XYZ file of C-alpha atoms in Angstrom:
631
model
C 0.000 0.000 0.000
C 3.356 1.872 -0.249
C 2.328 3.406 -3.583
C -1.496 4.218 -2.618
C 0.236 5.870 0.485
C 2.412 8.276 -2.488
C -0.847 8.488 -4.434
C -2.570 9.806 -1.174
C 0.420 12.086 -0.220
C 0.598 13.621 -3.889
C -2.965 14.315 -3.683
C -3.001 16.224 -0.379
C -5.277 13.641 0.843
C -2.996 12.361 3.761
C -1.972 13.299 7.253
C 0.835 11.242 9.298
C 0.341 10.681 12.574
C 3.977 10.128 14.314
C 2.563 10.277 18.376
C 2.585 6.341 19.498
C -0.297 5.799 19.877
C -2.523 2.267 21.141
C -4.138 -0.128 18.807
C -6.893 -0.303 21.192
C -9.232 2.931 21.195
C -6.659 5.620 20.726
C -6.304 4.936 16.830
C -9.796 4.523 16.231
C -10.859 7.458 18.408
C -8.465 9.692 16.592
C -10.173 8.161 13.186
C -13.507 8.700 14.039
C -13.380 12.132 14.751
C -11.318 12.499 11.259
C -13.458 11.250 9.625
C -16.912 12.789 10.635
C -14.401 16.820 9.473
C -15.565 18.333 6.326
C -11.685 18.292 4.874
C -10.856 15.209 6.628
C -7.865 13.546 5.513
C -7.012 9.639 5.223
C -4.770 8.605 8.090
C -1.592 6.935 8.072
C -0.804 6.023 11.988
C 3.337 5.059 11.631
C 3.509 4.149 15.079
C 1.236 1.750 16.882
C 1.939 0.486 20.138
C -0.636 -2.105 22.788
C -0.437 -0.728 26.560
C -0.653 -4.123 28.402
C -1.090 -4.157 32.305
C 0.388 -6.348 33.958
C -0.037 -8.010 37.493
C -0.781 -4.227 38.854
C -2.596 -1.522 36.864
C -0.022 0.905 37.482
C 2.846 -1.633 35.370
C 2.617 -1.191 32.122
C 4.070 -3.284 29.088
C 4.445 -1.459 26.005
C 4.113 -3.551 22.939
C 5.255 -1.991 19.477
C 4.532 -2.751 16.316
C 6.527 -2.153 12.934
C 3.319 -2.368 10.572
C 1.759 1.050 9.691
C -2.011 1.584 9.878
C -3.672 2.846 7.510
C -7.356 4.410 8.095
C -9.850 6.368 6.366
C -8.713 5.880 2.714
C -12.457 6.412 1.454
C -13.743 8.678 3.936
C -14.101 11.562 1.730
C -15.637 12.256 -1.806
C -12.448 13.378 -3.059
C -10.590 10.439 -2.245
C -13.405 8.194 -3.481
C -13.321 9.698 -6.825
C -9.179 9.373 -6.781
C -9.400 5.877 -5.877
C -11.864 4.815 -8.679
C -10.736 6.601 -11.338
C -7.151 7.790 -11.016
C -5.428 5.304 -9.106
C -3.901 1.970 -10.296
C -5.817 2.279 -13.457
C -5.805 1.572 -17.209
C -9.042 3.574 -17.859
C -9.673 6.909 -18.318
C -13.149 7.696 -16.236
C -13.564 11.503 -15.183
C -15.438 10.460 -12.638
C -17.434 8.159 -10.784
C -20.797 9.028 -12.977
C -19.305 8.371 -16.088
C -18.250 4.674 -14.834
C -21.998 4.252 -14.178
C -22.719 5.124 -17.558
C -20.470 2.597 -18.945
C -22.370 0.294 -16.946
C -25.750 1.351 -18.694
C -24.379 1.108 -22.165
C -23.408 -2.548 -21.356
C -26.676 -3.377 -19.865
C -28.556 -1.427 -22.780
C -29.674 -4.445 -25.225
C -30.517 -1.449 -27.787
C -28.829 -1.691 -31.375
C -26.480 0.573 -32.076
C -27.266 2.985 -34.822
C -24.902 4.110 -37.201
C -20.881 2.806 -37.605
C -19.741 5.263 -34.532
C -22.421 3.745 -32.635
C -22.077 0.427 -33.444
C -18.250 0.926 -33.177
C -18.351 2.335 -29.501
C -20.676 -0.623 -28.479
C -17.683 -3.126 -29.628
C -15.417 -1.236 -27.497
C -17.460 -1.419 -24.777
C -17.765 -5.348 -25.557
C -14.234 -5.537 -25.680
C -13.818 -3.853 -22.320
C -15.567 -6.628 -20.952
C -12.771 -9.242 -21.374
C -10.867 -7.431 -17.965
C -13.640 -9.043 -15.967
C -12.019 -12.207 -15.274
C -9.434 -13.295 -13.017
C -6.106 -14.113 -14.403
C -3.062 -16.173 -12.386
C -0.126 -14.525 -11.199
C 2.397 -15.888 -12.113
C 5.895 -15.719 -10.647
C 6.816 -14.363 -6.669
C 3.888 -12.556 -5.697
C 4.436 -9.911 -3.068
C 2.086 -10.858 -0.563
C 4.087 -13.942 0.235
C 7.685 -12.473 0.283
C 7.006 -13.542 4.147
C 5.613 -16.756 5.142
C 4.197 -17.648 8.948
C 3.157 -20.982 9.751
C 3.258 -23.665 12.597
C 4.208 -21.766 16.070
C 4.876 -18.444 14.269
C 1.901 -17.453 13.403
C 0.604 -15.010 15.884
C -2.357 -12.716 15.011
C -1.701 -10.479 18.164
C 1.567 -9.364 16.316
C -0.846 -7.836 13.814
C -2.229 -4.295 14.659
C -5.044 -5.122 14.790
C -7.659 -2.647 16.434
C -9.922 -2.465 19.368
C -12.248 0.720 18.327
C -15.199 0.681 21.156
C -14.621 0.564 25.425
C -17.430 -2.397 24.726
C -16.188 -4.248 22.070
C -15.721 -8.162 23.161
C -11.887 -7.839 21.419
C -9.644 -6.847 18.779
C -11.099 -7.085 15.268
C -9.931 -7.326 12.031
C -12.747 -4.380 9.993
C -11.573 -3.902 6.487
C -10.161 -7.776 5.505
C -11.355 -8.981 2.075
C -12.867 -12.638 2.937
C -12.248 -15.031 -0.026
C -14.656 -18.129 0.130
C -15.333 -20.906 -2.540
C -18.448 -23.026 -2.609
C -18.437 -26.399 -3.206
C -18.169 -28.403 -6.601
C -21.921 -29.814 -6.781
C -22.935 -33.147 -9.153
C -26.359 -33.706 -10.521
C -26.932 -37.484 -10.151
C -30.106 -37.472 -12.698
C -27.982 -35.058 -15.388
C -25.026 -35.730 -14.574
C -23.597 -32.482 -14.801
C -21.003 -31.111 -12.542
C -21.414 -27.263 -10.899
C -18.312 -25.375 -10.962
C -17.104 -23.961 -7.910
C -18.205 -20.187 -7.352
C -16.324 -17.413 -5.787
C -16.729 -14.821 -3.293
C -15.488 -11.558 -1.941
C -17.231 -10.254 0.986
C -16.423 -7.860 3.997
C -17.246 -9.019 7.541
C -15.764 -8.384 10.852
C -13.384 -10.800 12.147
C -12.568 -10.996 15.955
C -9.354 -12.061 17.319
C -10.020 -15.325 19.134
C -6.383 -16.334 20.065
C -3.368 -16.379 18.118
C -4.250 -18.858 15.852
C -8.210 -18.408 15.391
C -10.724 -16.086 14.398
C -13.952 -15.538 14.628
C -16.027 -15.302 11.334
C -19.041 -13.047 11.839
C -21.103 -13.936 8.223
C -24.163 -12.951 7.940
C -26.960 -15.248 7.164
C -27.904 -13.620 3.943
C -24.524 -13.669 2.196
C -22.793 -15.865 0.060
C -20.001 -16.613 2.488
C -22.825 -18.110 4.971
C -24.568 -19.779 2.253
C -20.718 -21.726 1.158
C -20.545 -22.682 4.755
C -23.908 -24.666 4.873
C -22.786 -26.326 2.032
C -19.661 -27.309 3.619
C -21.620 -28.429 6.987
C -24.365 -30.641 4.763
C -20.978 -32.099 3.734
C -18.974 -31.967 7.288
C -16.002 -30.740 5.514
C -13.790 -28.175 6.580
C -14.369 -24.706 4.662
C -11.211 -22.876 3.287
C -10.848 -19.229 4.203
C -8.326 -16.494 3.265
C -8.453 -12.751 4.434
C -6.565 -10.348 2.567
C -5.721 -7.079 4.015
C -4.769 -4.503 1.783
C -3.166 -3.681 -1.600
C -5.874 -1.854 -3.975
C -8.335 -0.097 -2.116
C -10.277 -1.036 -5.112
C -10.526 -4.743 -3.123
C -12.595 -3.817 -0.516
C -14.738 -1.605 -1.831
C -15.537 -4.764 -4.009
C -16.458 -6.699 -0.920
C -18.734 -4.800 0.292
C -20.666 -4.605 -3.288
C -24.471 -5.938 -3.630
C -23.174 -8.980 -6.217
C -26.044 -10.993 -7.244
C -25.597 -14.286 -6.045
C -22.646 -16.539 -6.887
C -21.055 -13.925 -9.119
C -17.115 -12.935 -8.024
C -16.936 -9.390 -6.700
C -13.793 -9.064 -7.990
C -15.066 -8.590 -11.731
C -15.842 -5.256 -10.812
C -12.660 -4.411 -10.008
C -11.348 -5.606 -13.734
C -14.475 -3.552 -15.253
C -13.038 -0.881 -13.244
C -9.766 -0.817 -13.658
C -9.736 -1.974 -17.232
C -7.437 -4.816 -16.467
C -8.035 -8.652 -15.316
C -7.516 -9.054 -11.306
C -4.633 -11.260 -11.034
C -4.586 -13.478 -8.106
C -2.061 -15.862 -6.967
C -2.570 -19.535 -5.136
C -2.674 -19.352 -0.967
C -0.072 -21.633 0.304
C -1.713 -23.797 2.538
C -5.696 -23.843 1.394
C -6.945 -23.838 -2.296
C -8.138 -20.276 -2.689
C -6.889 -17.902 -4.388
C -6.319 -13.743 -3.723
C -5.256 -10.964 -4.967
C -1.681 -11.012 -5.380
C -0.220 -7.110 -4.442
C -1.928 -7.830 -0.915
C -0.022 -6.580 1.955
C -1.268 -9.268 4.079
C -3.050 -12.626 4.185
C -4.454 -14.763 6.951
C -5.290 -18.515 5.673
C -6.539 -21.335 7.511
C -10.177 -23.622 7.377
C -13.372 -23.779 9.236
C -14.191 -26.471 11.116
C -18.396 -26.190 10.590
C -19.062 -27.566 13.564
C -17.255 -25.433 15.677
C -18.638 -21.952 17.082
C -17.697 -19.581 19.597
C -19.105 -16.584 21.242
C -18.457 -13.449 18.891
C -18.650 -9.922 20.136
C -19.901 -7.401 21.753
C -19.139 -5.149 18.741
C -20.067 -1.718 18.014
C -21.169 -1.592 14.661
C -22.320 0.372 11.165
C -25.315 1.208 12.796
C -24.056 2.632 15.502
C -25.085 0.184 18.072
C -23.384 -1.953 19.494
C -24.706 -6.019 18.561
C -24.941 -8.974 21.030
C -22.599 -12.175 21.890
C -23.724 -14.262 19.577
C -22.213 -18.275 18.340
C -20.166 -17.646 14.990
C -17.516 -20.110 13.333
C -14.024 -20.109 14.065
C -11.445 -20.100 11.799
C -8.398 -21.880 12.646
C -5.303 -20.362 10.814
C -2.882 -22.107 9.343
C -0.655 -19.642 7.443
C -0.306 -15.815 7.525
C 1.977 -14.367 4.387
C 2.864 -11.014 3.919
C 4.861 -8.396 2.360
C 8.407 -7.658 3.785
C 6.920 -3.980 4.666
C 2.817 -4.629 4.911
C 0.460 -1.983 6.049
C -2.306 -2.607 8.197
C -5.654 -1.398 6.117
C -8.422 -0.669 8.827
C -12.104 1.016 9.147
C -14.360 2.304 11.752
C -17.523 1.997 12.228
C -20.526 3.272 14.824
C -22.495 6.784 14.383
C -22.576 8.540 10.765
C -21.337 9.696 8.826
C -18.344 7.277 8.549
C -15.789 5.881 5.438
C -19.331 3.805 4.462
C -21.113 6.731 3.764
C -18.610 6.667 0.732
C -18.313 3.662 -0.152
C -21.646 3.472 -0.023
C -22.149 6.501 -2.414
C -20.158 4.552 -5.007
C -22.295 1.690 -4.758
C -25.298 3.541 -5.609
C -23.830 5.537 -8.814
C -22.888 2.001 -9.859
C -25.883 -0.152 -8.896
C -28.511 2.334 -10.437
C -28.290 1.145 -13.955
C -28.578 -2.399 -12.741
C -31.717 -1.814 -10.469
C -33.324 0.274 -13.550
C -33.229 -2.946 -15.596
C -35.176 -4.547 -12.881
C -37.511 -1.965 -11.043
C -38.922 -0.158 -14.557
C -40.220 3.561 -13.565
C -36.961 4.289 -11.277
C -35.114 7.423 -11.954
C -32.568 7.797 -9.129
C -32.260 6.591 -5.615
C -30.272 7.403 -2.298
C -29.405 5.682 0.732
C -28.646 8.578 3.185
C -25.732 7.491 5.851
C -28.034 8.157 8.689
C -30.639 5.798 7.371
C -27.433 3.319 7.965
C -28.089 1.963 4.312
C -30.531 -0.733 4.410
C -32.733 1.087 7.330
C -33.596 4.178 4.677
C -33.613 4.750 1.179
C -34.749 7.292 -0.780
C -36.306 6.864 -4.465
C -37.274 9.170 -7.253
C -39.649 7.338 -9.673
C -41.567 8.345 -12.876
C -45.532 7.892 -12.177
C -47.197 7.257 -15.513
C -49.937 5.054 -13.961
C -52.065 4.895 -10.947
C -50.132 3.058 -7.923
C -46.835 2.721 -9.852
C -44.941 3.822 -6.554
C -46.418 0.871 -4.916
C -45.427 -1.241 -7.487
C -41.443 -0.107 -6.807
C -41.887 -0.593 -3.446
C -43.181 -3.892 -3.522
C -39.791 -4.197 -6.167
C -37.297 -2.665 -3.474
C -39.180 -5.057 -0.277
C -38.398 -8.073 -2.471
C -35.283 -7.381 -4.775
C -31.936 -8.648 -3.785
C -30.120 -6.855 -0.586
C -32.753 -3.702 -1.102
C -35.034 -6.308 0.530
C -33.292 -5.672 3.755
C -34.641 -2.060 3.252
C -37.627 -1.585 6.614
C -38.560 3.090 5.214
C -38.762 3.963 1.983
C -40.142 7.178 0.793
C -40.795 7.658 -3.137
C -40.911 11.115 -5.113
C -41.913 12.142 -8.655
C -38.979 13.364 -11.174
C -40.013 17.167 -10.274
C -38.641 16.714 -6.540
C -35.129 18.340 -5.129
C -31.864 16.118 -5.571
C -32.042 13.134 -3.579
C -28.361 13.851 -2.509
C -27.907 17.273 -1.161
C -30.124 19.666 0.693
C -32.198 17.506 2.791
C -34.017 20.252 4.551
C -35.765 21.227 0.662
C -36.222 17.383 -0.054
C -38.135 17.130 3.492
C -40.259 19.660 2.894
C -41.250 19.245 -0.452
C -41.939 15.206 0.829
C -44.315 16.854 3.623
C -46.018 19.006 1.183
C -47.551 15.946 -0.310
C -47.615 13.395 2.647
C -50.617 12.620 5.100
C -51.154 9.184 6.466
C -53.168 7.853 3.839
C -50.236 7.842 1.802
C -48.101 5.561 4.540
C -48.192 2.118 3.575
C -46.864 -0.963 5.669
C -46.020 -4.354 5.230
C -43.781 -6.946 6.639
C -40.643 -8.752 5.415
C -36.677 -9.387 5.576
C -34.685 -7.267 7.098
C -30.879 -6.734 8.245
C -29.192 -9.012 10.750
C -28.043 -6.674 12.457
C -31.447 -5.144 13.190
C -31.808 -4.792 17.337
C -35.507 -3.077 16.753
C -37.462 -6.158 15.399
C -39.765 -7.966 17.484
C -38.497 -11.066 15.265
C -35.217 -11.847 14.193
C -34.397 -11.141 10.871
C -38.371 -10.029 10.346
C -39.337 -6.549 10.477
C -42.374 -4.296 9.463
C -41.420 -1.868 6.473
C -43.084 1.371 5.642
C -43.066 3.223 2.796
C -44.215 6.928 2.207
C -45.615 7.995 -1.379
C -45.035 11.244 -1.904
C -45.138 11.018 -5.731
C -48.180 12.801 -6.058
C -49.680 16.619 -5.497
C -49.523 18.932 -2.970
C -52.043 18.691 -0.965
C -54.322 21.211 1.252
C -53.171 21.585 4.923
C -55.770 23.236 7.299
C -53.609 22.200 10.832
C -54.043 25.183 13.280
C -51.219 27.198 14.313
C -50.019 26.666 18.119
C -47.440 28.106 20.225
C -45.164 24.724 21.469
C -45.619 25.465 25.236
C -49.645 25.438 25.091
C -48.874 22.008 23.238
C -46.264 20.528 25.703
C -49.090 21.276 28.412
C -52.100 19.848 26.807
C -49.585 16.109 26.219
C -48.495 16.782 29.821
C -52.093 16.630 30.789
C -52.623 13.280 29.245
C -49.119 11.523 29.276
C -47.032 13.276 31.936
C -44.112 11.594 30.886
C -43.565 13.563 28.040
C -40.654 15.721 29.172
C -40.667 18.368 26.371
C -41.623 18.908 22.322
C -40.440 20.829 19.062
C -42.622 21.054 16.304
C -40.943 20.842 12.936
C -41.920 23.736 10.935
C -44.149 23.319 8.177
C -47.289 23.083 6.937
C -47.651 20.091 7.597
C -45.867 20.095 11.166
C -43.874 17.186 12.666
C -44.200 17.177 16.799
C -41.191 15.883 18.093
C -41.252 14.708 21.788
C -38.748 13.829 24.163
C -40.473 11.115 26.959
C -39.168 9.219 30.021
C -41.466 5.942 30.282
C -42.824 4.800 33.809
C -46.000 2.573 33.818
C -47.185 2.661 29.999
C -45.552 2.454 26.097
C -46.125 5.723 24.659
C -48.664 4.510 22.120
C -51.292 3.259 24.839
C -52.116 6.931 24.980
C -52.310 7.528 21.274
C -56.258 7.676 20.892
C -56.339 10.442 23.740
C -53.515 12.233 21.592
C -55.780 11.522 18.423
C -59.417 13.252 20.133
C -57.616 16.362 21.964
C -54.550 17.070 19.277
C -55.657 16.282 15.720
C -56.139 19.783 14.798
C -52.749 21.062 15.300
C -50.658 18.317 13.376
C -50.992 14.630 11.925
C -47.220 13.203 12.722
C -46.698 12.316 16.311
C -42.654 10.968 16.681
C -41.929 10.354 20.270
C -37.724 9.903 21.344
C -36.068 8.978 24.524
C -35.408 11.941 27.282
C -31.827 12.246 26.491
C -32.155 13.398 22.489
C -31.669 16.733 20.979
C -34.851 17.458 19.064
C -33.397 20.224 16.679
C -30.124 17.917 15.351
C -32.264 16.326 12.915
C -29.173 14.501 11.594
C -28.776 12.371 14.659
C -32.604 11.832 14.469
C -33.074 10.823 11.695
C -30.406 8.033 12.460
C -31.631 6.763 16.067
C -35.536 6.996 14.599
C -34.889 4.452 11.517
C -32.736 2.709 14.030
C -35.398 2.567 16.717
C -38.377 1.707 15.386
C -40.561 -1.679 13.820
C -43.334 -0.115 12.223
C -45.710 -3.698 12.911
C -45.174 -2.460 16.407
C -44.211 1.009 17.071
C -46.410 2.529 14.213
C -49.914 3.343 15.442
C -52.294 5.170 12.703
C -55.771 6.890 13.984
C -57.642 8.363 11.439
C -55.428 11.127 10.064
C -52.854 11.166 12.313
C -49.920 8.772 13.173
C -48.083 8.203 16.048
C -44.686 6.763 15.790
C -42.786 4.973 19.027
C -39.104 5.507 18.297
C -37.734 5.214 22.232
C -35.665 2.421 23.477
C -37.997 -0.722 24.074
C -37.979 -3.259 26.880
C -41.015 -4.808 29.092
C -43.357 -2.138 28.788
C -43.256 -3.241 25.041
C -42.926 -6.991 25.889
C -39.469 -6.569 23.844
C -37.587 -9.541 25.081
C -34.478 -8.944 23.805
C -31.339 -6.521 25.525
C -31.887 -3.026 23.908
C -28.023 -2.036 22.939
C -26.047 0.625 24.145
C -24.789 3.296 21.084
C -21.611 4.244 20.476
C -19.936 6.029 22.663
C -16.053 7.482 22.777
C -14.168 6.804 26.009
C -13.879 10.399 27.808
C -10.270 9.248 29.203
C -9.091 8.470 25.248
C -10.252 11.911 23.932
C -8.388 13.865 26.676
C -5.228 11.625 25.915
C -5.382 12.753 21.965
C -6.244 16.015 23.376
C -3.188 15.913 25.596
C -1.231 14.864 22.805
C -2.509 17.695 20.375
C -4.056 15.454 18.313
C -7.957 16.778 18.356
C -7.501 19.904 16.205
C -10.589 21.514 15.002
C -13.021 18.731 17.499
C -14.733 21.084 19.858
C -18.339 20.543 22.205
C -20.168 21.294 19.236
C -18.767 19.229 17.310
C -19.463 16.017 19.953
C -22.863 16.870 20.099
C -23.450 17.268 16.814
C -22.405 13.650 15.918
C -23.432 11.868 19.417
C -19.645 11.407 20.127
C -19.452 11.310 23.888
């Protein structure tokens, strides 16, 4: 990553962080907060060290490492647009737009008209023949060094620790190469290649020779390892740590099923990935990686995984996940450590996950016909929001995409979607317009709900992996708003008078008001007084949103974020009449919510005033903590 480091430097995209500092909060921390600055830089951290105690917490062992860490190499637009079209590359893309065009022309079965037409279209064809892996052949650099037997220790990796909470050190941006299984038909007799995958999950450090493999049940990676356990044979597994940013961003792409991530990276690039043979399973990975872990699964071994605070901010439960026993680790003679954070928004995912919309559009247009753009905001955390703009050229064709988007591939992890005609503000920049335009032409009946799929990760759902979904047409009119005008103290005493536990309320301005309330539960869920609310407030507004005590009901950002996060429409949505009342606190007993509510993300007071100590928190002030939930 030597050269991407250059790349980075030449761009004025990097900063280098001499200070020691600890692979266990301190780097993340300092990350974090980088990340979240409007000119924030990628971070190359040239000197981590591990504070161990020993048999007293005032002795110390300091443990140094000679691997750089490398953080935040997407966590800007700028650097995103570098990376996919200036770096490493044998195309010439201005920017990330025009490689989503390419992608339509591909996907556009239309004959070309005309010789320059038809001509272009061949090239295009021609591009195509980068999309397939090639072998490496010769000494590839990620196995100038070679661990195995009593050398291989994964605690000499830097690996991080980012969150006080987290069950371990975890492994955040490692490209996980899997293979399924060669299948036989006995009736055709016709054999099933092998198929390939790329994904990126988080891997915890179990000892020095195992990991923990936290797969999601949805992906292709989980889906290989049932195979493997109908069989009982052990599952190869290599993790590859960086070379090509390129790589990882791949991982985390929405491949339809069974197809390599990595041919993106050749249609991207313009030249075939070339991966070399892992020493000691039968995979195969990209060969200018700085690092790679291999070893097998055993499927039927499992092991408690986590706590981890994750993308959405929350942190998710101890949970049984398979462990990976390693068997080799190669490397380059000088590797750097490629790493991530995640927790509140806006993070290096808000990025990456910009890219994979440009890309993906043309793709979901071929499959969900009417749809003109779409956005997944970063405080929706991706598959908890997404915003559509749709052509309506027929009655109900917004429920139509919305049935597409609650059934179609990973969008069918989506729980809120709201859908505007082609006349409404950008989907990607001022959402204060886009919200009120959506408001001008929203009253409950256009909320529709329904139940389905929805993330693992989810903590709100009343059933695992099921959640309610909701979706908001505002493709049509404006419509006539006759809500009468009251001043937000008369309203915080006539709630008072019915739920007392209603600690205060903003009203979002508008037409069509939002009332925000802040609550502190005792003896009741909020909604059990929702038909008083209905019979003494439905003049002066139709949206009801009730939050915990402790939120800010004016950083609409943050709300936005704990609201999608917070909330299972089949239980916390209650519609009466014209008005709706939405229940987006914590939930427990009063709810009959069985499950541990999680803790967010929170930074360790006594790691910020060590950075700050250290001069390392320029530009982070209170208002900047608050704004993003930090402490």
């Amino acid at each position: 990553m030597y050269d991407l480091i250059s790349f980075l430097q030449a761009h004025n995209e990097l900063k280098i962080i001499d200070t020691p500092l600890d692979i266990e909060l301190e780097i993340p921390h300092l990350a974090y907060l980088e990340v979240k600055k409007q000119d924030s830089k990628a971070l190359l951290f040239t000197k981590p060290i591990h504070k161990v105690s020993k048999n007293t917490e005032s002795t110390q062992e300091i443990l140094t490492f000679d691997i750089p860490v490398l953080m935040n190499v997407f966590g800007s637009f700028k650097r995103l647009e570098l990376i996919a079209t200036k770096y490493n590359t044998n195309r010439n893309f201005n920017n990330i737009e025009s490689i989503a065009k390419e992608i339509k022309s591909l996907l556009n079965p239309t004959p070309p008209k005309g010789w320059r037409n038809l001509l272009a279209k061949l090239q295009d064809i021609y591009r195509i023949r980068h999309i397939l892996p090639k072998n490496y052949r010769g000494n590839a650099p990620c196995q100038e060094v070679i661990l195995q037997g009593d050398s291989i220790n994964l605690f000499s990796l830097p690996i991080l620790k980012t969150w006080e909470e987290d069950g371990g050190r975890f492994i955040t941006m490692g490209q996980i190469y899997t293979q399924s299984l060669e299948t036989h038909n006995d009736t055709t007799h016709h054999r099933r290649a092998p198929a390939n995958n790329m994904g990126m999950y988080r891997l915890q450090v179990h000892s020095k020779q195992t990991l923990l493999l936290h797969w999601q049940i949805h992906k292709d990676g989980a889906h290989f390892f049932h195979e493997y356990k109908k069989a009982n044979k052990k599952m190869p597994v290599s993790i590859a740590i960086g070379g090509d940013p390129l790589y990882a961003w791949c991982g985390q792409a929405p491949m339809p099923p069974r197809m390599f991530e990595l041919m993106l990276y050749g249609l991207i690039r313009g030249k075939n990935p070339r991966l070399v043979s892992c020493i000691s399973n039968t995979l195969r990975v990209p060969y200018d990686c700085d690092i790679v872990i291999e070893g097998f699964v055993d499927v039927n071994e499992f092991a408690p995984e986590g706590k981890f605070g994750d993308h959405t901010g929350f942190y998710t439960p101890i949970e049984n996940y398979p462990v990976m026993q390693v068997s080799t680790i190669t490397m380059r003679k000088k590797p750097v450590f490629a790493a991530t954070v995640v927790g509140k928004p806006p993070l290096e995912d808000k990025y990456m996950g910009f890219m994979t919309e440009r890309l993906f559009l043309p793709l979901l247009q071929t499959s969900v016909h009417g749809l003109l753009d779409y956005a997944m905001p970063e405080n929706g955390v991706f598959h908890n929001l997404i915003l559509a703009k749709i052509e309506t050229n027929y009655p109900a064709q917004s429920l139509q995409i919305m049935h597409s988007f609650f059934g179609l591939g990973q969008l069918s992890f989506v729980k809120h979607a709201i859908f505007v005609d082609s006349n409404a503000p950008s989907l990607h920049s001022n959402y204060k317009i886009l919200c009120d335009y959506i408001l001008e032409r929203v009253s409950v009946k256009q909320l529709f709900t329904t139940k389905g799929i929805c993330d693992a990760l989810d903590h709100a759902s009343e059933e695992f992996g099921i959640s309610g979904k909701l979706a908001i047409d505002a493709s049509g009119q404006p419509l006539n708003f006759a809500f009468q005008n009251i001043d937000s103290k008369v309203l915080l005493e006539k709630m008072q008078s019915i739920a007392s536990e209603i600690e205060s309320l903003h009203i979002y301005p508008h037409k069509n008001p939002i009332i925000l309330c802040r609550i502190k539960k005792r003896e009741y869920p909020i909604l059990f007084y929702a038909k008083r609310f209905y019979d003494e407030l439905k003049e002066y507004a139709s949206f009801f949103i009730f939050i915990d005590s402790n939120e800010d009901l004016q950083n609409y950002y943050l709300l936005i974020w704990r609201i999608v996060n917070s909330i299972d429409t089949a239980r916390d949505l209650k519609i009466i009449e014209s008005c709706a009342f939405l229940d987006a606190t914590s939930k427990g007993v009063l709810e009959n919510y069985t499950r541990e509510w999680p803790r967010d993300t929170l930074c360790t007071h006594q790691v910020l005033e060590s950075l700050q100590q250290k001069r390392l928190l320029e530009g982070i002030d209170s208002e900047f903590l608050e704004k993003f939930g930090i402490v």
